[in-house]
């Protein structure tokens, strides 16, 4: 690779960020195929390639959004209903510890601050949370599932595929938001996808063209310096 090519790769990686407002502009099916074709070069343990992807657009997308938003709105009115909608695996810890809880809070309040959502404003928070299930208006949903018989490593493999998809999309002028939020509603999602019984929802990606005028897309998250998370050993 020459220096220019290195820069292109670095730019695709570093310019990716989670976009939470999309334009009403369709994505070519061929572009989605190209992204998936490139992305499935992701490594996987013993080349098991455990990912399965559902590309959902058009009326199917609208139906999915309608069904999941309905449930989420019911939960907002009757919080005890949330118990019926548990994730199949815990993405987040049951008990948060430092320094992760502080980073999580900084992220949440940073986003809410930008949107002028104050602490305790439950209506506005719920409205913003619901945006997840509206796909932030993205025209394409990518639902990634795995066979339930596979081990935890298969979820690592799928994570590598997910990152490839987001970077390959970015390189084509598209943006994404990875979403664990949908995992709570896996029963509804898998039912609407008509997925076989042995499949588990791992992650969703909202895909489309970013709305450059929506303030939410100006939210750029910080990172630690390399020295803060790396130990160099040489002897
Ligand atoms: C597996 C995974 C699940 C995520 N789920 C959500 C989600 O449900 N909703 C959301 O708005 N952002 C979600 N995010 C986005 C993160 O909040 C975001 O990646 C993080 O704050 C870093 O910001 P950046 O992606 O803009 O660099 C998720 C990210 C990952 C990796």
Short mmCIF file of C-alpha atoms and ligand atoms in Angstrom, two decimals:
data_model
loop_
_atom_site.label_atom_id
_atom_site.label_comp_id
_atom_site.label_asym_id
_atom_site.label_seq_id
_atom_site.Cartn_x
_atom_site.Cartn_y
_atom_site.Cartn_z
CA UNK A 1 0.00 0.00 0.00
CA UNK A 2 1.31 3.47 -0.78
CA UNK A 3 0.92 6.44 1.57
CA UNK A 4 -2.21 7.72 -0.20
CA UNK A 5 -3.90 4.36 0.17
CA UNK A 6 -2.99 4.25 3.85
CA UNK A 7 -4.60 7.68 4.25
CA UNK A 8 -7.79 6.54 2.51
CA UNK A 9 -8.09 3.57 4.85
CA UNK A 10 -7.34 5.70 7.91
CA UNK A 11 -9.86 8.32 6.78
CA UNK A 12 -12.59 5.74 6.29
CA UNK A 13 -11.96 4.42 9.81
CA UNK A 14 -11.60 7.74 11.61
CA UNK A 15 -14.41 9.57 9.82
CA UNK A 16 -16.95 6.91 10.80
CA UNK A 17 -19.14 7.95 13.66
CA UNK A 18 -22.62 7.06 14.75
CA UNK A 19 -25.16 9.01 12.74
CA UNK A 20 -28.59 9.50 14.28
CA UNK A 21 -30.44 11.45 11.60
CA UNK A 22 -30.70 10.25 8.02
CA UNK A 23 -32.08 11.71 4.80
CA UNK A 24 -35.08 10.23 3.04
CA UNK A 25 -32.85 8.99 0.23
CA UNK A 26 -32.78 5.37 -0.90
CA UNK A 27 -29.59 3.31 -1.04
CA UNK A 28 -28.94 1.31 -4.21
CA UNK A 29 -29.29 -2.45 -3.63
CA UNK A 30 -26.06 -2.97 -5.58
CA UNK A 31 -24.23 -0.66 -3.16
CA UNK A 32 -25.50 -2.69 -0.20
CA UNK A 33 -24.37 -5.88 -1.93
CA UNK A 34 -20.93 -4.36 -2.59
CA UNK A 35 -20.60 -3.36 1.07
CA UNK A 36 -21.53 -6.85 2.24
CA UNK A 37 -19.26 -8.47 -0.35
CA UNK A 38 -16.25 -6.50 0.91
CA UNK A 39 -17.22 -6.81 4.57
CA UNK A 40 -17.50 -10.57 4.60
CA UNK A 41 -13.71 -10.66 4.23
CA UNK A 42 -13.84 -10.20 8.02
CA UNK A 43 -11.96 -12.93 9.85
CA UNK A 44 -13.86 -15.52 11.85
CA UNK A 45 -12.71 -18.37 14.05
CA UNK A 46 -11.76 -21.31 11.77
CA UNK A 47 -13.52 -19.38 8.96
CA UNK A 48 -16.97 -20.32 10.28
CA UNK A 49 -18.45 -17.06 8.89
CA UNK A 50 -21.27 -17.23 11.43
CA UNK A 51 -23.03 -14.04 10.31
CA UNK A 52 -26.41 -13.86 8.67
CA UNK A 53 -27.70 -10.49 7.50
CA UNK A 54 -31.26 -9.37 6.79
CA UNK A 55 -31.42 -6.26 4.62
CA UNK A 56 -34.74 -4.59 5.35
CA UNK A 57 -36.08 -1.69 3.29
CA UNK A 58 -39.38 -0.32 1.95
CA UNK A 59 -42.69 -1.56 3.34
CA UNK A 60 -41.00 -4.27 5.42
CA UNK A 61 -38.89 -1.61 7.14
CA UNK A 62 -41.98 0.50 7.83
CA UNK A 63 -43.85 -2.50 9.27
CA UNK A 64 -40.90 -3.39 11.51
CA UNK A 65 -40.69 0.17 12.81
CA UNK A 66 -44.44 0.31 13.40
CA UNK A 67 -44.47 -2.94 15.39
CA UNK A 68 -41.45 -2.19 17.56
CA UNK A 69 -42.40 1.46 18.21
CA UNK A 70 -45.85 0.29 19.31
CA UNK A 71 -44.31 -2.02 21.91
CA UNK A 72 -41.81 0.61 23.06
CA UNK A 73 -44.63 3.15 23.51
CA UNK A 74 -46.63 0.62 25.53
CA UNK A 75 -43.60 0.09 27.77
CA UNK A 76 -43.30 3.84 28.28
CA UNK A 77 -46.88 3.93 29.55
CA UNK A 78 -46.55 0.64 31.49
CA UNK A 79 -42.87 0.16 32.47
CA UNK A 80 -43.54 -3.27 34.02
CA UNK A 81 -44.05 -4.63 30.46
CA UNK A 82 -40.30 -4.23 29.85
CA UNK A 83 -39.74 -7.50 31.69
CA UNK A 84 -41.23 -9.37 28.74
CA UNK A 85 -38.64 -7.88 26.41
CA UNK A 86 -35.26 -9.02 27.66
CA UNK A 87 -32.12 -9.29 25.57
CA UNK A 88 -30.86 -12.83 24.93
CA UNK A 89 -27.35 -11.82 26.04
CA UNK A 90 -26.25 -9.02 28.33
CA UNK A 91 -24.51 -6.44 26.19
CA UNK A 92 -23.95 -4.17 29.18
CA UNK A 93 -22.92 -5.16 32.72
CA UNK A 94 -25.62 -5.59 35.34
CA UNK A 95 -23.58 -3.43 37.72
CA UNK A 96 -21.60 -0.56 36.21
CA UNK A 97 -18.07 0.14 37.43
CA UNK A 98 -15.63 3.02 37.12
CA UNK A 99 -14.22 4.32 34.76
CA UNK A 100 -16.80 2.94 32.32
CA UNK A 101 -19.84 4.34 34.08
CA UNK A 102 -18.31 7.86 33.87
CA UNK A 103 -17.63 7.48 30.15
CA UNK A 104 -21.13 6.18 29.61
CA UNK A 105 -22.62 9.16 31.47
CA UNK A 106 -20.43 11.64 29.60
CA UNK A 107 -21.64 10.11 26.34
CA UNK A 108 -25.32 10.14 27.29
CA UNK A 109 -25.35 13.66 28.70
CA UNK A 110 -23.23 14.94 25.84
CA UNK A 111 -25.84 13.75 23.38
CA UNK A 112 -28.79 14.93 25.46
CA UNK A 113 -27.08 18.30 26.07
CA UNK A 114 -26.81 18.84 22.34
CA UNK A 115 -30.52 18.09 22.01
CA UNK A 116 -31.38 20.30 24.97
CA UNK A 117 -32.80 17.41 26.95
CA UNK A 118 -32.57 18.08 30.71
CA UNK A 119 -32.20 15.52 33.47
CA UNK A 120 -35.66 14.30 34.49
CA UNK A 121 -37.34 15.25 31.22
CA UNK A 122 -38.74 11.77 30.77
CA UNK A 123 -40.96 12.62 27.81
CA UNK A 124 -38.10 14.02 25.74
CA UNK A 125 -35.79 11.17 26.75
CA UNK A 126 -38.38 8.61 25.74
CA UNK A 127 -38.91 10.41 22.45
CA UNK A 128 -35.18 10.34 21.75
CA UNK A 129 -34.94 6.67 22.76
CA UNK A 130 -37.79 5.90 20.39
CA UNK A 131 -35.71 7.33 17.53
CA UNK A 132 -33.69 4.10 17.74
CA UNK A 133 -36.77 2.16 16.68
CA UNK A 134 -37.51 4.62 13.91
CA UNK A 135 -34.02 3.75 12.66
CA UNK A 136 -33.25 7.48 12.98
CA UNK A 137 -35.15 7.65 9.65
CA UNK A 138 -32.53 5.55 7.85
CA UNK A 139 -33.98 3.82 4.76
CA UNK A 140 -32.10 0.57 5.42
CA UNK A 141 -31.93 -1.72 8.44
CA UNK A 142 -29.34 -4.46 8.59
CA UNK A 143 -30.22 -7.09 11.18
CA UNK A 144 -27.33 -9.41 12.03
CA UNK A 145 -28.24 -12.80 13.47
CA UNK A 146 -26.25 -15.83 14.58
CA UNK A 147 -27.11 -19.47 15.03
CA UNK A 148 -27.91 -20.02 18.73
CA UNK A 149 -25.78 -23.16 18.70
CA UNK A 150 -22.61 -21.13 18.17
CA UNK A 151 -20.37 -19.94 21.00
CA UNK A 152 -19.68 -16.44 22.26
CA UNK A 153 -16.80 -16.24 19.76
CA UNK A 154 -19.30 -16.08 16.91
CA UNK A 155 -20.49 -12.74 18.32
CA UNK A 156 -16.87 -11.54 18.16
CA UNK A 157 -16.73 -12.65 14.53
CA UNK A 158 -19.93 -10.78 13.77
CA UNK A 159 -18.53 -7.68 15.47
CA UNK A 160 -15.65 -7.70 12.99
CA UNK A 161 -18.11 -7.97 10.14
CA UNK A 162 -20.13 -5.09 11.64
CA UNK A 163 -17.13 -2.79 11.75
CA UNK A 164 -16.25 -3.68 8.16
CA UNK A 165 -19.78 -2.82 7.07
CA UNK A 166 -19.62 0.56 8.78
CA UNK A 167 -16.23 1.43 7.30
CA UNK A 168 -17.10 0.13 3.81
CA UNK A 169 -20.32 2.18 3.96
CA UNK A 170 -18.38 5.28 5.00
CA UNK A 171 -15.99 4.84 2.07
CA UNK A 172 -19.05 4.96 -0.23
CA UNK A 173 -20.43 8.18 1.25
CA UNK A 174 -22.93 6.38 3.46
CA UNK A 175 -23.30 6.52 7.22
CA UNK A 176 -24.39 4.12 9.91
CA UNK A 177 -25.46 3.69 13.50
CA UNK A 178 -24.84 0.37 15.20
CA UNK A 179 -27.80 -0.41 17.46
CA UNK A 180 -28.02 -2.81 20.37
CA UNK A 181 -31.36 -1.20 21.25
CA UNK A 182 -33.28 -3.54 18.96
CA UNK A 183 -32.01 -6.60 20.85
CA UNK A 184 -34.67 -6.05 23.51
CA UNK A 185 -37.31 -6.67 20.88
CA UNK A 186 -35.69 -9.71 19.29
CA UNK A 187 -38.95 -11.70 19.40
CA UNK A 188 -40.76 -9.05 17.36
CA UNK A 189 -37.81 -8.52 15.00
CA UNK A 190 -37.20 -12.21 14.33
CA UNK A 191 -40.92 -12.82 13.86
CA UNK A 192 -41.17 -10.00 11.33
CA UNK A 193 -38.05 -11.33 9.57
CA UNK A 194 -39.58 -14.80 9.54
CA UNK A 195 -36.23 -16.03 10.86
CA UNK A 196 -35.78 -19.69 11.81
CA UNK A 197 -36.13 -20.68 15.49
CA UNK A 198 -32.40 -21.30 15.88
CA UNK A 199 -31.40 -17.70 15.14
CA UNK A 200 -30.51 -15.01 17.66
CA UNK A 201 -30.39 -11.26 16.97
CA UNK A 202 -26.89 -9.89 17.65
CA UNK A 203 -26.94 -6.31 16.38
CA UNK A 204 -28.69 -3.91 14.02
CA UNK A 205 -27.17 -1.27 11.77
CA UNK A 206 -29.11 1.74 10.53
CA UNK A 207 -27.70 2.58 7.08
CA UNK A 208 -28.28 5.56 4.83
CA UNK A 209 -27.21 9.07 3.89
CA UNK A 210 -26.56 11.35 6.88
CA UNK A 211 -28.63 14.50 7.29
CA UNK A 212 -25.88 17.15 7.34
CA UNK A 213 -28.21 19.76 8.82
CA UNK A 214 -29.31 17.84 11.90
CA UNK A 215 -27.40 18.94 15.01
CA UNK A 216 -27.35 15.40 16.39
CA UNK A 217 -24.87 14.42 13.69
CA UNK A 218 -22.34 16.96 14.96
CA UNK A 219 -21.87 14.77 18.03
CA UNK A 220 -18.29 13.44 17.87
CA UNK A 221 -17.14 11.30 20.76
CA UNK A 222 -13.69 11.51 22.35
CA UNK A 223 -11.12 8.71 22.65
CA UNK A 224 -8.40 8.00 25.15
CA UNK A 225 -4.79 8.54 24.06
CA UNK A 226 -3.02 5.35 22.99
CA UNK A 227 -0.77 5.50 26.06
CA UNK A 228 -3.82 5.43 28.31
CA UNK A 229 -5.04 2.02 27.18
CA UNK A 230 -1.82 0.37 25.95
CA UNK A 231 0.99 -1.38 27.74
CA UNK A 232 4.20 -1.70 25.74
CA UNK A 233 6.43 -4.52 26.93
CA UNK A 234 9.87 -5.17 25.55
CA UNK A 235 12.04 -7.33 27.80
C1 LIG B 1 -22.57 -2.83 19.53
C2 LIG B 1 -23.00 -1.39 19.63
C3 LIG B 1 -24.31 -1.08 19.93
C4 LIG B 1 -24.74 0.25 19.96
N1 LIG B 1 -26.05 0.53 20.18
C5 LIG B 1 -26.49 1.79 20.07
C6 LIG B 1 -27.89 2.05 20.13
O1 LIG B 1 -28.71 1.17 20.34
N2 LIG B 1 -28.29 3.33 19.94
C7 LIG B 1 -27.41 4.36 19.69
O2 LIG B 1 -27.85 5.50 19.52
N3 LIG B 1 -26.07 4.13 19.62
C8 LIG B 1 -25.61 2.86 19.78
N4 LIG B 1 -24.26 2.61 19.66
C9 LIG B 1 -23.34 3.70 19.31
C10 LIG B 1 -22.42 4.12 20.44
O3 LIG B 1 -23.09 4.94 21.35
C11 LIG B 1 -21.22 4.83 19.82
O4 LIG B 1 -20.52 3.92 19.01
C12 LIG B 1 -20.24 5.42 20.84
O5 LIG B 1 -20.85 6.42 21.61
C13 LIG B 1 -19.00 5.99 20.13
O6 LIG B 1 -19.40 6.99 19.21
P1 LIG B 1 -19.14 6.89 17.64
O7 LIG B 1 -19.75 5.62 17.14
O8 LIG B 1 -19.83 8.11 17.09
O9 LIG B 1 -17.66 6.92 17.43
C14 LIG B 1 -23.81 1.29 19.71
C15 LIG B 1 -22.47 0.96 19.45
C16 LIG B 1 -22.07 -0.34 19.41
C17 LIG B 1 -20.62 -0.67 19.11
#
